[in-house]
Coordinates of C-alpha atoms in Angstrom, one line a residue:
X2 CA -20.2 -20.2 -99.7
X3 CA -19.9 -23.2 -102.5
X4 CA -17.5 -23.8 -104.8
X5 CA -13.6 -23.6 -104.9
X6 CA -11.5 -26.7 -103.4
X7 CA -11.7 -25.4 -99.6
X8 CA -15.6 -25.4 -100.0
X9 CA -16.9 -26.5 -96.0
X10 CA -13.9 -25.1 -94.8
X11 CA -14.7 -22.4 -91.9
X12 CA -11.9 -19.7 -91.1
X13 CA -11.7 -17.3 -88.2
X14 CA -10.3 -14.2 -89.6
X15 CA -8.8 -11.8 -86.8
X16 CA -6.4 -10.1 -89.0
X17 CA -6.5 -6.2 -89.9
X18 CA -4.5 -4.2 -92.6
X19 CA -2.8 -6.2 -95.1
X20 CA -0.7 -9.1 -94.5
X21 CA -3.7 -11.1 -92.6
X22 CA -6.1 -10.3 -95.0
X23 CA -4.1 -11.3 -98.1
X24 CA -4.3 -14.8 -96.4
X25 CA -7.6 -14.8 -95.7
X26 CA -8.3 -13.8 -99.2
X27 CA -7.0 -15.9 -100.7
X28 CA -8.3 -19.0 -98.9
X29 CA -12.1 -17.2 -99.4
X30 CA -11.5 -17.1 -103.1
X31 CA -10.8 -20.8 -102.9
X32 CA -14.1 -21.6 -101.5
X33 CA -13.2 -20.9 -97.9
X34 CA -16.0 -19.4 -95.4
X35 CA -13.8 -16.8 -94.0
X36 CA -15.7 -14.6 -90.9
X37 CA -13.7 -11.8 -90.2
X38 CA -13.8 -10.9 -86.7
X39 CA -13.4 -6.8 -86.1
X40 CA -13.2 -4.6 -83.5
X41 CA -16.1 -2.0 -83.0
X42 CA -14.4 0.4 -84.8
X43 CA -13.4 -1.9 -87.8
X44 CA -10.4 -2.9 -89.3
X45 CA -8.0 0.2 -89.6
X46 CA -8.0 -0.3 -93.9
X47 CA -11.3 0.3 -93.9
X48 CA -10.2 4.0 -93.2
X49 CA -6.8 4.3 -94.4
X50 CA -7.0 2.1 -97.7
X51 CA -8.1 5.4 -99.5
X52 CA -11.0 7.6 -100.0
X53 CA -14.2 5.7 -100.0
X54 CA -17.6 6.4 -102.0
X55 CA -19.4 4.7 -98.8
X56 CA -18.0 4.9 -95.3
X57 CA -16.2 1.9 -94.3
X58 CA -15.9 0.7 -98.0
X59 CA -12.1 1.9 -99.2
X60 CA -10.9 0.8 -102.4
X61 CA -7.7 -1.1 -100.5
X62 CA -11.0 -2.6 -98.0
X63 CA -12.7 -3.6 -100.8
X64 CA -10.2 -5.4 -102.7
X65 CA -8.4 -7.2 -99.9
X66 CA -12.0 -8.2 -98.1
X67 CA -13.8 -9.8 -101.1
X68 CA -15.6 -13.0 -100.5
X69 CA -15.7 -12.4 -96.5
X70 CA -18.8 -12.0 -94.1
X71 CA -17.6 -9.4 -91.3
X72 CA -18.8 -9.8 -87.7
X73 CA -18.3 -6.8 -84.7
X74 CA -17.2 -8.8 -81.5
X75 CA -15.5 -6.4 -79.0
X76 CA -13.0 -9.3 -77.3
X77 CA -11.9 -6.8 -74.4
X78 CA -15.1 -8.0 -73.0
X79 CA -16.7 -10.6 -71.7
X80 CA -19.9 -11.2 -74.0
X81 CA -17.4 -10.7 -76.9
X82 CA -14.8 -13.5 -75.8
X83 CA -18.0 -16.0 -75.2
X84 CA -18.6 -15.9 -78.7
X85 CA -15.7 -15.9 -80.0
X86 CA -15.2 -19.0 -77.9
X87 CA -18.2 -20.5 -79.7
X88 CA -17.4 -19.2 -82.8
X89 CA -13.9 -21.2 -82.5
X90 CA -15.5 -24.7 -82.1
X91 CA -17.5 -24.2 -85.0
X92 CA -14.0 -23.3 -87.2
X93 CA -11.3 -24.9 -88.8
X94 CA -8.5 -22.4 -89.0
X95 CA -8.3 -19.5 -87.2
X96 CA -5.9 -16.8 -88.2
X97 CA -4.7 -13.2 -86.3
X98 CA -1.8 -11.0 -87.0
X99 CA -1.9 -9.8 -83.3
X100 CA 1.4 -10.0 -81.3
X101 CA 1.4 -13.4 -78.6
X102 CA 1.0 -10.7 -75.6
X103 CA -2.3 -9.4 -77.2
X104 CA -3.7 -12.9 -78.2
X105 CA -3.0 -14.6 -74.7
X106 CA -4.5 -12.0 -72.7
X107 CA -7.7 -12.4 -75.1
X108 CA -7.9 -16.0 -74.5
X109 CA -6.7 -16.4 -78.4
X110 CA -3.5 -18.3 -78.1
X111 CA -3.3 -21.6 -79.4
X112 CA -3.1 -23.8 -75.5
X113 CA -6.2 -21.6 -75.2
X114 CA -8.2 -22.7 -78.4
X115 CA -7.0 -26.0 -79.2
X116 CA -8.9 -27.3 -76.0
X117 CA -12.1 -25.3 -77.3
X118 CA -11.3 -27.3 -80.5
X119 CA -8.3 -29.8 -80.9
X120 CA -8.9 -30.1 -84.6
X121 CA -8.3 -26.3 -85.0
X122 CA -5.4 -24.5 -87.7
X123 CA -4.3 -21.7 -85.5
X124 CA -2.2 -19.5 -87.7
X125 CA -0.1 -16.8 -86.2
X126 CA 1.4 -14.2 -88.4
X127 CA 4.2 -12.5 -86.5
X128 CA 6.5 -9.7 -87.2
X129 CA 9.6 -11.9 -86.2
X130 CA 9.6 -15.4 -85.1
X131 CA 9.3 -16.5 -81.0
X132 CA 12.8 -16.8 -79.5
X133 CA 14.3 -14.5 -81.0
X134 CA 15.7 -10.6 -79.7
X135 CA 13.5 -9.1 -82.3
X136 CA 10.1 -11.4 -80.9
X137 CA 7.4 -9.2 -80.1
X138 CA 8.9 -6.2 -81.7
X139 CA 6.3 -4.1 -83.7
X140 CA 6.3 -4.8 -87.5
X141 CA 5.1 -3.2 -90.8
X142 CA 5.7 -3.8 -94.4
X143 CA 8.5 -0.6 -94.4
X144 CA 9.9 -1.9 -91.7
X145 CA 10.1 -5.3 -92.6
X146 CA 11.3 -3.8 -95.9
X147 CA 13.8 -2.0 -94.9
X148 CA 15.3 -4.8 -92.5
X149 CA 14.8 -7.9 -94.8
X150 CA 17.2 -6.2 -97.9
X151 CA 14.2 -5.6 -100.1
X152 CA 15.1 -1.9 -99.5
X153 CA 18.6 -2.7 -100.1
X154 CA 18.5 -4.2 -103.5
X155 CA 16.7 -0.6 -105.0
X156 CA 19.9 1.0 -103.0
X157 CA 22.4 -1.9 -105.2
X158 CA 20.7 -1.0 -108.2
X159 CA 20.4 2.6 -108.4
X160 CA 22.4 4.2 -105.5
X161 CA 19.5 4.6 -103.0
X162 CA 17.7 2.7 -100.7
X163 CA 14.2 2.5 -101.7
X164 CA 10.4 0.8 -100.4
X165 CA 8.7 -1.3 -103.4
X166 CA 5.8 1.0 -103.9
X167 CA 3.4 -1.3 -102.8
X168 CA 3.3 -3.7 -99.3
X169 CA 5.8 -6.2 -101.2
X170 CA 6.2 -8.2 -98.1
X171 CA 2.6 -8.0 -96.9
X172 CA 1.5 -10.0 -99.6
X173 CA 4.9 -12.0 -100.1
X174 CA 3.8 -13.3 -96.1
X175 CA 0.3 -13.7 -96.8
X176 CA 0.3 -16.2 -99.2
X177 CA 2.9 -17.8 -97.6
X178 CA 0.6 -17.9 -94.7
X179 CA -2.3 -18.7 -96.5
X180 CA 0.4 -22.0 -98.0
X181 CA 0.6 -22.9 -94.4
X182 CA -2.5 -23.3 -94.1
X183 CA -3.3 -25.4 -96.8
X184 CA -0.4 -27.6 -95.9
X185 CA -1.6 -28.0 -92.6
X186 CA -5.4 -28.9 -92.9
X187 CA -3.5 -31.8 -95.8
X188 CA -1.8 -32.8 -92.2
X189 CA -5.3 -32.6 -90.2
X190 CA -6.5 -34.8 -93.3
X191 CA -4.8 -37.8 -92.4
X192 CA -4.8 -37.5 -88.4
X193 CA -7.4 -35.4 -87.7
X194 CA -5.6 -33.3 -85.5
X195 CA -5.1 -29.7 -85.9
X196 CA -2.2 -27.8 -85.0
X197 CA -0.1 -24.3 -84.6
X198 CA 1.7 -22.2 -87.6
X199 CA 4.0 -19.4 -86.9
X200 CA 4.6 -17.1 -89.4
X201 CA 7.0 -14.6 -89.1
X202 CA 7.1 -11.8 -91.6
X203 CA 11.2 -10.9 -91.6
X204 CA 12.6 -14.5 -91.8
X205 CA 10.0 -15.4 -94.6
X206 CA 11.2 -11.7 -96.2
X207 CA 14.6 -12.3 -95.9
X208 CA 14.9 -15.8 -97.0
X209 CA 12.8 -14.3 -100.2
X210 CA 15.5 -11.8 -100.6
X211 CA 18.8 -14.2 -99.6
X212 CA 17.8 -16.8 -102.0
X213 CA 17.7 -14.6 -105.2
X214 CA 20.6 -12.5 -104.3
X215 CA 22.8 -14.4 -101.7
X216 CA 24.9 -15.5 -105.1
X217 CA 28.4 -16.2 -104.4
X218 CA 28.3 -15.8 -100.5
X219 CA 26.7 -19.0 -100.7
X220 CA 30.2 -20.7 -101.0
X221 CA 31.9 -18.3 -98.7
X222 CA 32.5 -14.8 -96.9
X223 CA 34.4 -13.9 -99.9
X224 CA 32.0 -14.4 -102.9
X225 CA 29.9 -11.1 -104.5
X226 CA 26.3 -11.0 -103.2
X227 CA 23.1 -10.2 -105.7
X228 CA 22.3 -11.3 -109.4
X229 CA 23.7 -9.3 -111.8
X230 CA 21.2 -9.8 -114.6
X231 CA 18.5 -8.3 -111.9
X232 CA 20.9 -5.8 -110.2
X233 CA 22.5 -4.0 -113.6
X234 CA 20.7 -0.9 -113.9
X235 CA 19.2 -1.7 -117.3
X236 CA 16.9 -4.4 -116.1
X237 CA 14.1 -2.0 -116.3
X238 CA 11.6 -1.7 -119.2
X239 CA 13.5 -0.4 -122.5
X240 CA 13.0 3.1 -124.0
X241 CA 11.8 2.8 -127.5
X242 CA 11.1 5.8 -129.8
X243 CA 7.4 6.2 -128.6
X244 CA 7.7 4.4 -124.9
X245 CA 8.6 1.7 -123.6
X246 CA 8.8 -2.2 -123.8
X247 CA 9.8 -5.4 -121.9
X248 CA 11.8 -7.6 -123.1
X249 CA 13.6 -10.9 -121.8
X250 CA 16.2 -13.1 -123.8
X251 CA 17.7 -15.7 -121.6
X252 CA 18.4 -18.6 -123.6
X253 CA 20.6 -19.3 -126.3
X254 CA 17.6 -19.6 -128.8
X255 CA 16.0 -16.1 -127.4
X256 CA 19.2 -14.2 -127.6
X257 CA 20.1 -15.5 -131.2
X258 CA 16.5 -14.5 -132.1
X259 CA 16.7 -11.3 -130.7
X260 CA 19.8 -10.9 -132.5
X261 CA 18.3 -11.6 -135.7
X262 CA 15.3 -9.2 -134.7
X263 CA 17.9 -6.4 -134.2
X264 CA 19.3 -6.7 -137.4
X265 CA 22.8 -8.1 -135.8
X266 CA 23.2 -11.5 -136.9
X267 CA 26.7 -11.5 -136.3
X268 CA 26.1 -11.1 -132.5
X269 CA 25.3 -15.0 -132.6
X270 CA 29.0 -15.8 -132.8
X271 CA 30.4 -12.9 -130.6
X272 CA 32.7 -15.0 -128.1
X273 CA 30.8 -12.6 -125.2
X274 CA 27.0 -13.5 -126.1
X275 CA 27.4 -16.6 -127.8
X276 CA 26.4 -18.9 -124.6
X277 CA 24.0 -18.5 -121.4
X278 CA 27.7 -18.4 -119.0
X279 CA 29.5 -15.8 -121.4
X280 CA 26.2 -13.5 -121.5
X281 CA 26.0 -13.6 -117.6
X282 CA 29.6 -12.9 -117.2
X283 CA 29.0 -10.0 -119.9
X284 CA 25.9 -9.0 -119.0
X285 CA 26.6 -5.6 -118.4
X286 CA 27.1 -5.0 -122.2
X287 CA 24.5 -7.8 -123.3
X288 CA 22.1 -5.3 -121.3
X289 CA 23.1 -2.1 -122.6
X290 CA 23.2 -3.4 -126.4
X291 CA 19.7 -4.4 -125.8
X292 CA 18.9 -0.9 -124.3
X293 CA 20.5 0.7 -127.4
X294 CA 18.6 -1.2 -129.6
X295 CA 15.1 -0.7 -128.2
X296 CA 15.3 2.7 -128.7
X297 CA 15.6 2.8 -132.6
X298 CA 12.0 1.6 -133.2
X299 CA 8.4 2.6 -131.7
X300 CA 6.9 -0.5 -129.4
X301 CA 4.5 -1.8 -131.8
X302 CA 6.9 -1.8 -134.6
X303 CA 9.3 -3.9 -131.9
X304 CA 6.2 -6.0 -130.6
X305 CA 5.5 -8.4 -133.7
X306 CA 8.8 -8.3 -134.8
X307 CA 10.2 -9.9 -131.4
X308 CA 7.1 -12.2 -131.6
X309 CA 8.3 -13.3 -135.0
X310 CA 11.2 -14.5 -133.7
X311 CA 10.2 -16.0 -130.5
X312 CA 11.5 -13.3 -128.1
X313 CA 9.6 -12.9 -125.0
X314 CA 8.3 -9.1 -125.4
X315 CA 5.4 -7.3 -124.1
X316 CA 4.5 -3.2 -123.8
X317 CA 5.3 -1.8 -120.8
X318 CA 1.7 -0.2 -118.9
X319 CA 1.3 2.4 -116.8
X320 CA -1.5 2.1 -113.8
X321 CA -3.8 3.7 -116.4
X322 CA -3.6 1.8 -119.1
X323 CA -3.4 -1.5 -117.1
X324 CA -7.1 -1.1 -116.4
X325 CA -7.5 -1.7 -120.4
X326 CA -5.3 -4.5 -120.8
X327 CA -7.2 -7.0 -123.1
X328 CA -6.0 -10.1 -121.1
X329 CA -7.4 -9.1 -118.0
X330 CA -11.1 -8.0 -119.0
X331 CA -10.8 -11.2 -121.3
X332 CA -10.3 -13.6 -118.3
X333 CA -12.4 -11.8 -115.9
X334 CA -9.7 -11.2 -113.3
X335 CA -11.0 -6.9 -114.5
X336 CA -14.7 -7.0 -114.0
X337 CA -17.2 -3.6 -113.7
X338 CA -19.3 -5.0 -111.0
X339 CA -22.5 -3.1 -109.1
X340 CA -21.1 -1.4 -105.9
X341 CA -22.9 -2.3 -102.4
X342 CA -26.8 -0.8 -102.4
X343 CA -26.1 1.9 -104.9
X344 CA -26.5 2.1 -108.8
X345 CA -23.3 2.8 -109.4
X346 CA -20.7 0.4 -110.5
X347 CA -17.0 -0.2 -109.3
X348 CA -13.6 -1.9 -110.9
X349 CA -14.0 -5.1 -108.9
X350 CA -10.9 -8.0 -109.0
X351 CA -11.5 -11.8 -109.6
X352 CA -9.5 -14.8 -108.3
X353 CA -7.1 -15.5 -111.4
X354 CA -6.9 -19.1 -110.9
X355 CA -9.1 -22.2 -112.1
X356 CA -9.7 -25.5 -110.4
X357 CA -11.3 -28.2 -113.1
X358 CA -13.4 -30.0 -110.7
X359 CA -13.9 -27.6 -107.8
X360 CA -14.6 -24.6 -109.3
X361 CA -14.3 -21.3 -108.0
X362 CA -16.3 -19.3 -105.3
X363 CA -19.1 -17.2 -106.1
X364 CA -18.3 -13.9 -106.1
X365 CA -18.8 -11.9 -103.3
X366 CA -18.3 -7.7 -102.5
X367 CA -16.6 -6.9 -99.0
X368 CA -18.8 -6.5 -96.0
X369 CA -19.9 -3.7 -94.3
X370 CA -19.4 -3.8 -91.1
X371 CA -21.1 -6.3 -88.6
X372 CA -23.2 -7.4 -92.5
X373 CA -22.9 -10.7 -91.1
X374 CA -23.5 -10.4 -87.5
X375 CA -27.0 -11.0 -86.8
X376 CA -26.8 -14.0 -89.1
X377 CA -23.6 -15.4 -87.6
X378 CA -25.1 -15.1 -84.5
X379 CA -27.8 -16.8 -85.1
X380 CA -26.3 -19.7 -87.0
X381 CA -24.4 -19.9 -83.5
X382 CA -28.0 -20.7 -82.0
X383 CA -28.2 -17.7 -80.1
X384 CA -31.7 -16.6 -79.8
X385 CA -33.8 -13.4 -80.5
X386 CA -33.8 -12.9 -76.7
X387 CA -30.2 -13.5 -76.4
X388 CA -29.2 -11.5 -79.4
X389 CA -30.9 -8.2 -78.1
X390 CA -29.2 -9.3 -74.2
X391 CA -26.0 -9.1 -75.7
X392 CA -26.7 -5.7 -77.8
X393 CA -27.8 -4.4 -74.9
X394 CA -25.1 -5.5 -72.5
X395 CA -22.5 -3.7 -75.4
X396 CA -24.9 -0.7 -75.3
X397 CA -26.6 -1.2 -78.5
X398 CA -23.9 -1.9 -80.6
X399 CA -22.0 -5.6 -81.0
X400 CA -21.3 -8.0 -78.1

């Protein structure tokens, strides 16, 4: 793999699901070589991410697993561990959502593989951090959900506790991890000595929550938690006469233009919304005049209007009509791209940032399983002879 700023960089991926592989993703679409490690029977996504035209291929599978070469290693035995032992002096980050139980007794911990290579990122995604009465607990995104307060803000909002409807803190975690990372092969950069990362889905969940919403219980036991311009039930995308529309006006200059898109100039000197302070301490009303005011147009009479006077406004899409959005095919994040060894095609997702200098990584569809085995093996210097010994000691399938 060439291209992207992490081009020469090799990571170990031994992550399943989501969390892991949003990490791994991300580093791949930045040029990493990422060589995700599975168990014979493949990671679980590649059956519960959906129904798949191809086995093995889900649409979650395919999205999260772009730009990755996938090799079977069975690491409850022997012939698996020894090359994943070889495998890890050849990398530069390895990576594994397992708990520490499940990584030690597989010769994965980080004592373990920093003698097989000192220079080594070993990243550890965890449920909870080490130490603590939660460590080793089992985690997923509901639960870390519903422990970390995301659940709790739907419940401040609109009377219920509620999941995000996707794996909010999945991906929240991964790219933290996949930050981590970074950081720490800067750190290898000027000693050239690799080192541990813990990352621990709940704190990194509920420090994401605490920060936006802590409010006034910063200062004291006393104080009101959660923002009230995000917790008011009409932050939500505005009715208008035909659907709906988004709009934002936080500063003095947005809110006097939207006043003056609304047709209520006077607004501008109204003691309640004249200032940034006075709107937040109103903002119940400020919200609910906006709500009233959406709904007396359509949203493309409201769209250039707002425009016209510098309000921040876009429509509102469905899941439908997001896969027509003009942005995204224009910038080729949306692409129609040939599906693996058949003639028909598939919505495929591109890496939305650009690097000047570096470029980007070639694009790449997710593996089938073991794609890359015979190769990685072989780039590993094991030999015809030793290849078929090791498919035959795993009876015919993967070492």
């Amino acid at each position: 793999m060439s291209g992207g700023p992490l081009a020469g960089i090799r990571v170990l991926d031994a992550t399943g699901v989501i969390v892991g592989p949003t990490a791994t993703l991300l580093l791949a679409e930045q040029g990493a070589e990422v060589l995700k490690v599975e168990p014979p029977e493949g990671d679980l996504m590649r059956r519960l991410g959906g129904k798949a035209r191809q086995p093995g291929l889900s649409p979650k599978f395919l999205h999260f697993n772009r730009n990755k070469r996938s090799i079977v290693l069975d690491l409850k035995s022997e012939a698996g561990r020894e090359v994943m032992r070889r495998l890890a002096g050849t990398a530069d980050v390895f990576v594994s959502n397992m708990r520490a139980r499940a990584l030690a007794s597989l010769g994965l911990d980080w004592a373990t593989m920093a003698a097989l290579n000192p220079r080594m990122i070993h990243c550890t995604i965890a449920g909870f951090a080490s130490g603590g009465p939660y460590d080793g607990a089992p985690a997923y995104d509901t639960i870390i959900q519903g422990l970390s307060g995301v659940a709790a803000c739907f419940q401040r909002q609109t009377g219920e506790p509620r999941f995000a409807p996707f794996v909010l803190t999945d991906h929240i975690v991964g790219i933290i991890a996949a930050q981590a990372i970074c950081a720490a092969l800067v750190g290898r950069g000027r000693d050239g000595v690799g080192q541990a990362i813990e990352v621990p889905m709940f704190e990194n969940a509920a420090a994401f929550v605490l920060s936006e919403h802590m409010g006034q219980r910063t200062f004291g036991p006393d104080g009101d938690f959660g923002d009230p311009r995000i917790m008011t039930p009409d932050a939500r995308p505005l009715p208008t006469r035909d659907g709906y529309i988004c709009v934002s006006a936080n500063t003095d200059a947005q809110a006097r233009g939207f006043f003056d898109a609304i047709g209520r100039p006077e607004l501008k000197d109204d003691p309640r919304f004249s200032t940034v302070s006075a709107r937040l301490e109103n903002v119940a009303a400020y919200f609910r005049l906006r709500t009233e005011a959406m709904a007396e147009r359509t949203t493309d009479e409201w769209l250039p209007l707002l425009r016209r006077h510098d309000v921040p406004a876009m429509r509102f899409h469905t899941l439908e009509s997001l896969l027509d959005d003009p942005q995204l095919r224009g910038s080729g994040v949306l692409t129609e791209e040939p599906e693996q060894d058949t003639e028909e095609t598939m919505l495929g997702l591109r890496h939305a940032n650009r690097y000047s200098r570096s470029g980007v990584a070639p694009a790449r569809l997710a593996p089938r399983l073991d794609e890359d085995g015979e190769a990685i093996l072989r780039e590993l210097g094991y030999s015809e002879a030793e290849r078929a010994a090791l498919r035959s000691r795993a009876g015919g399938g993967r070492p």
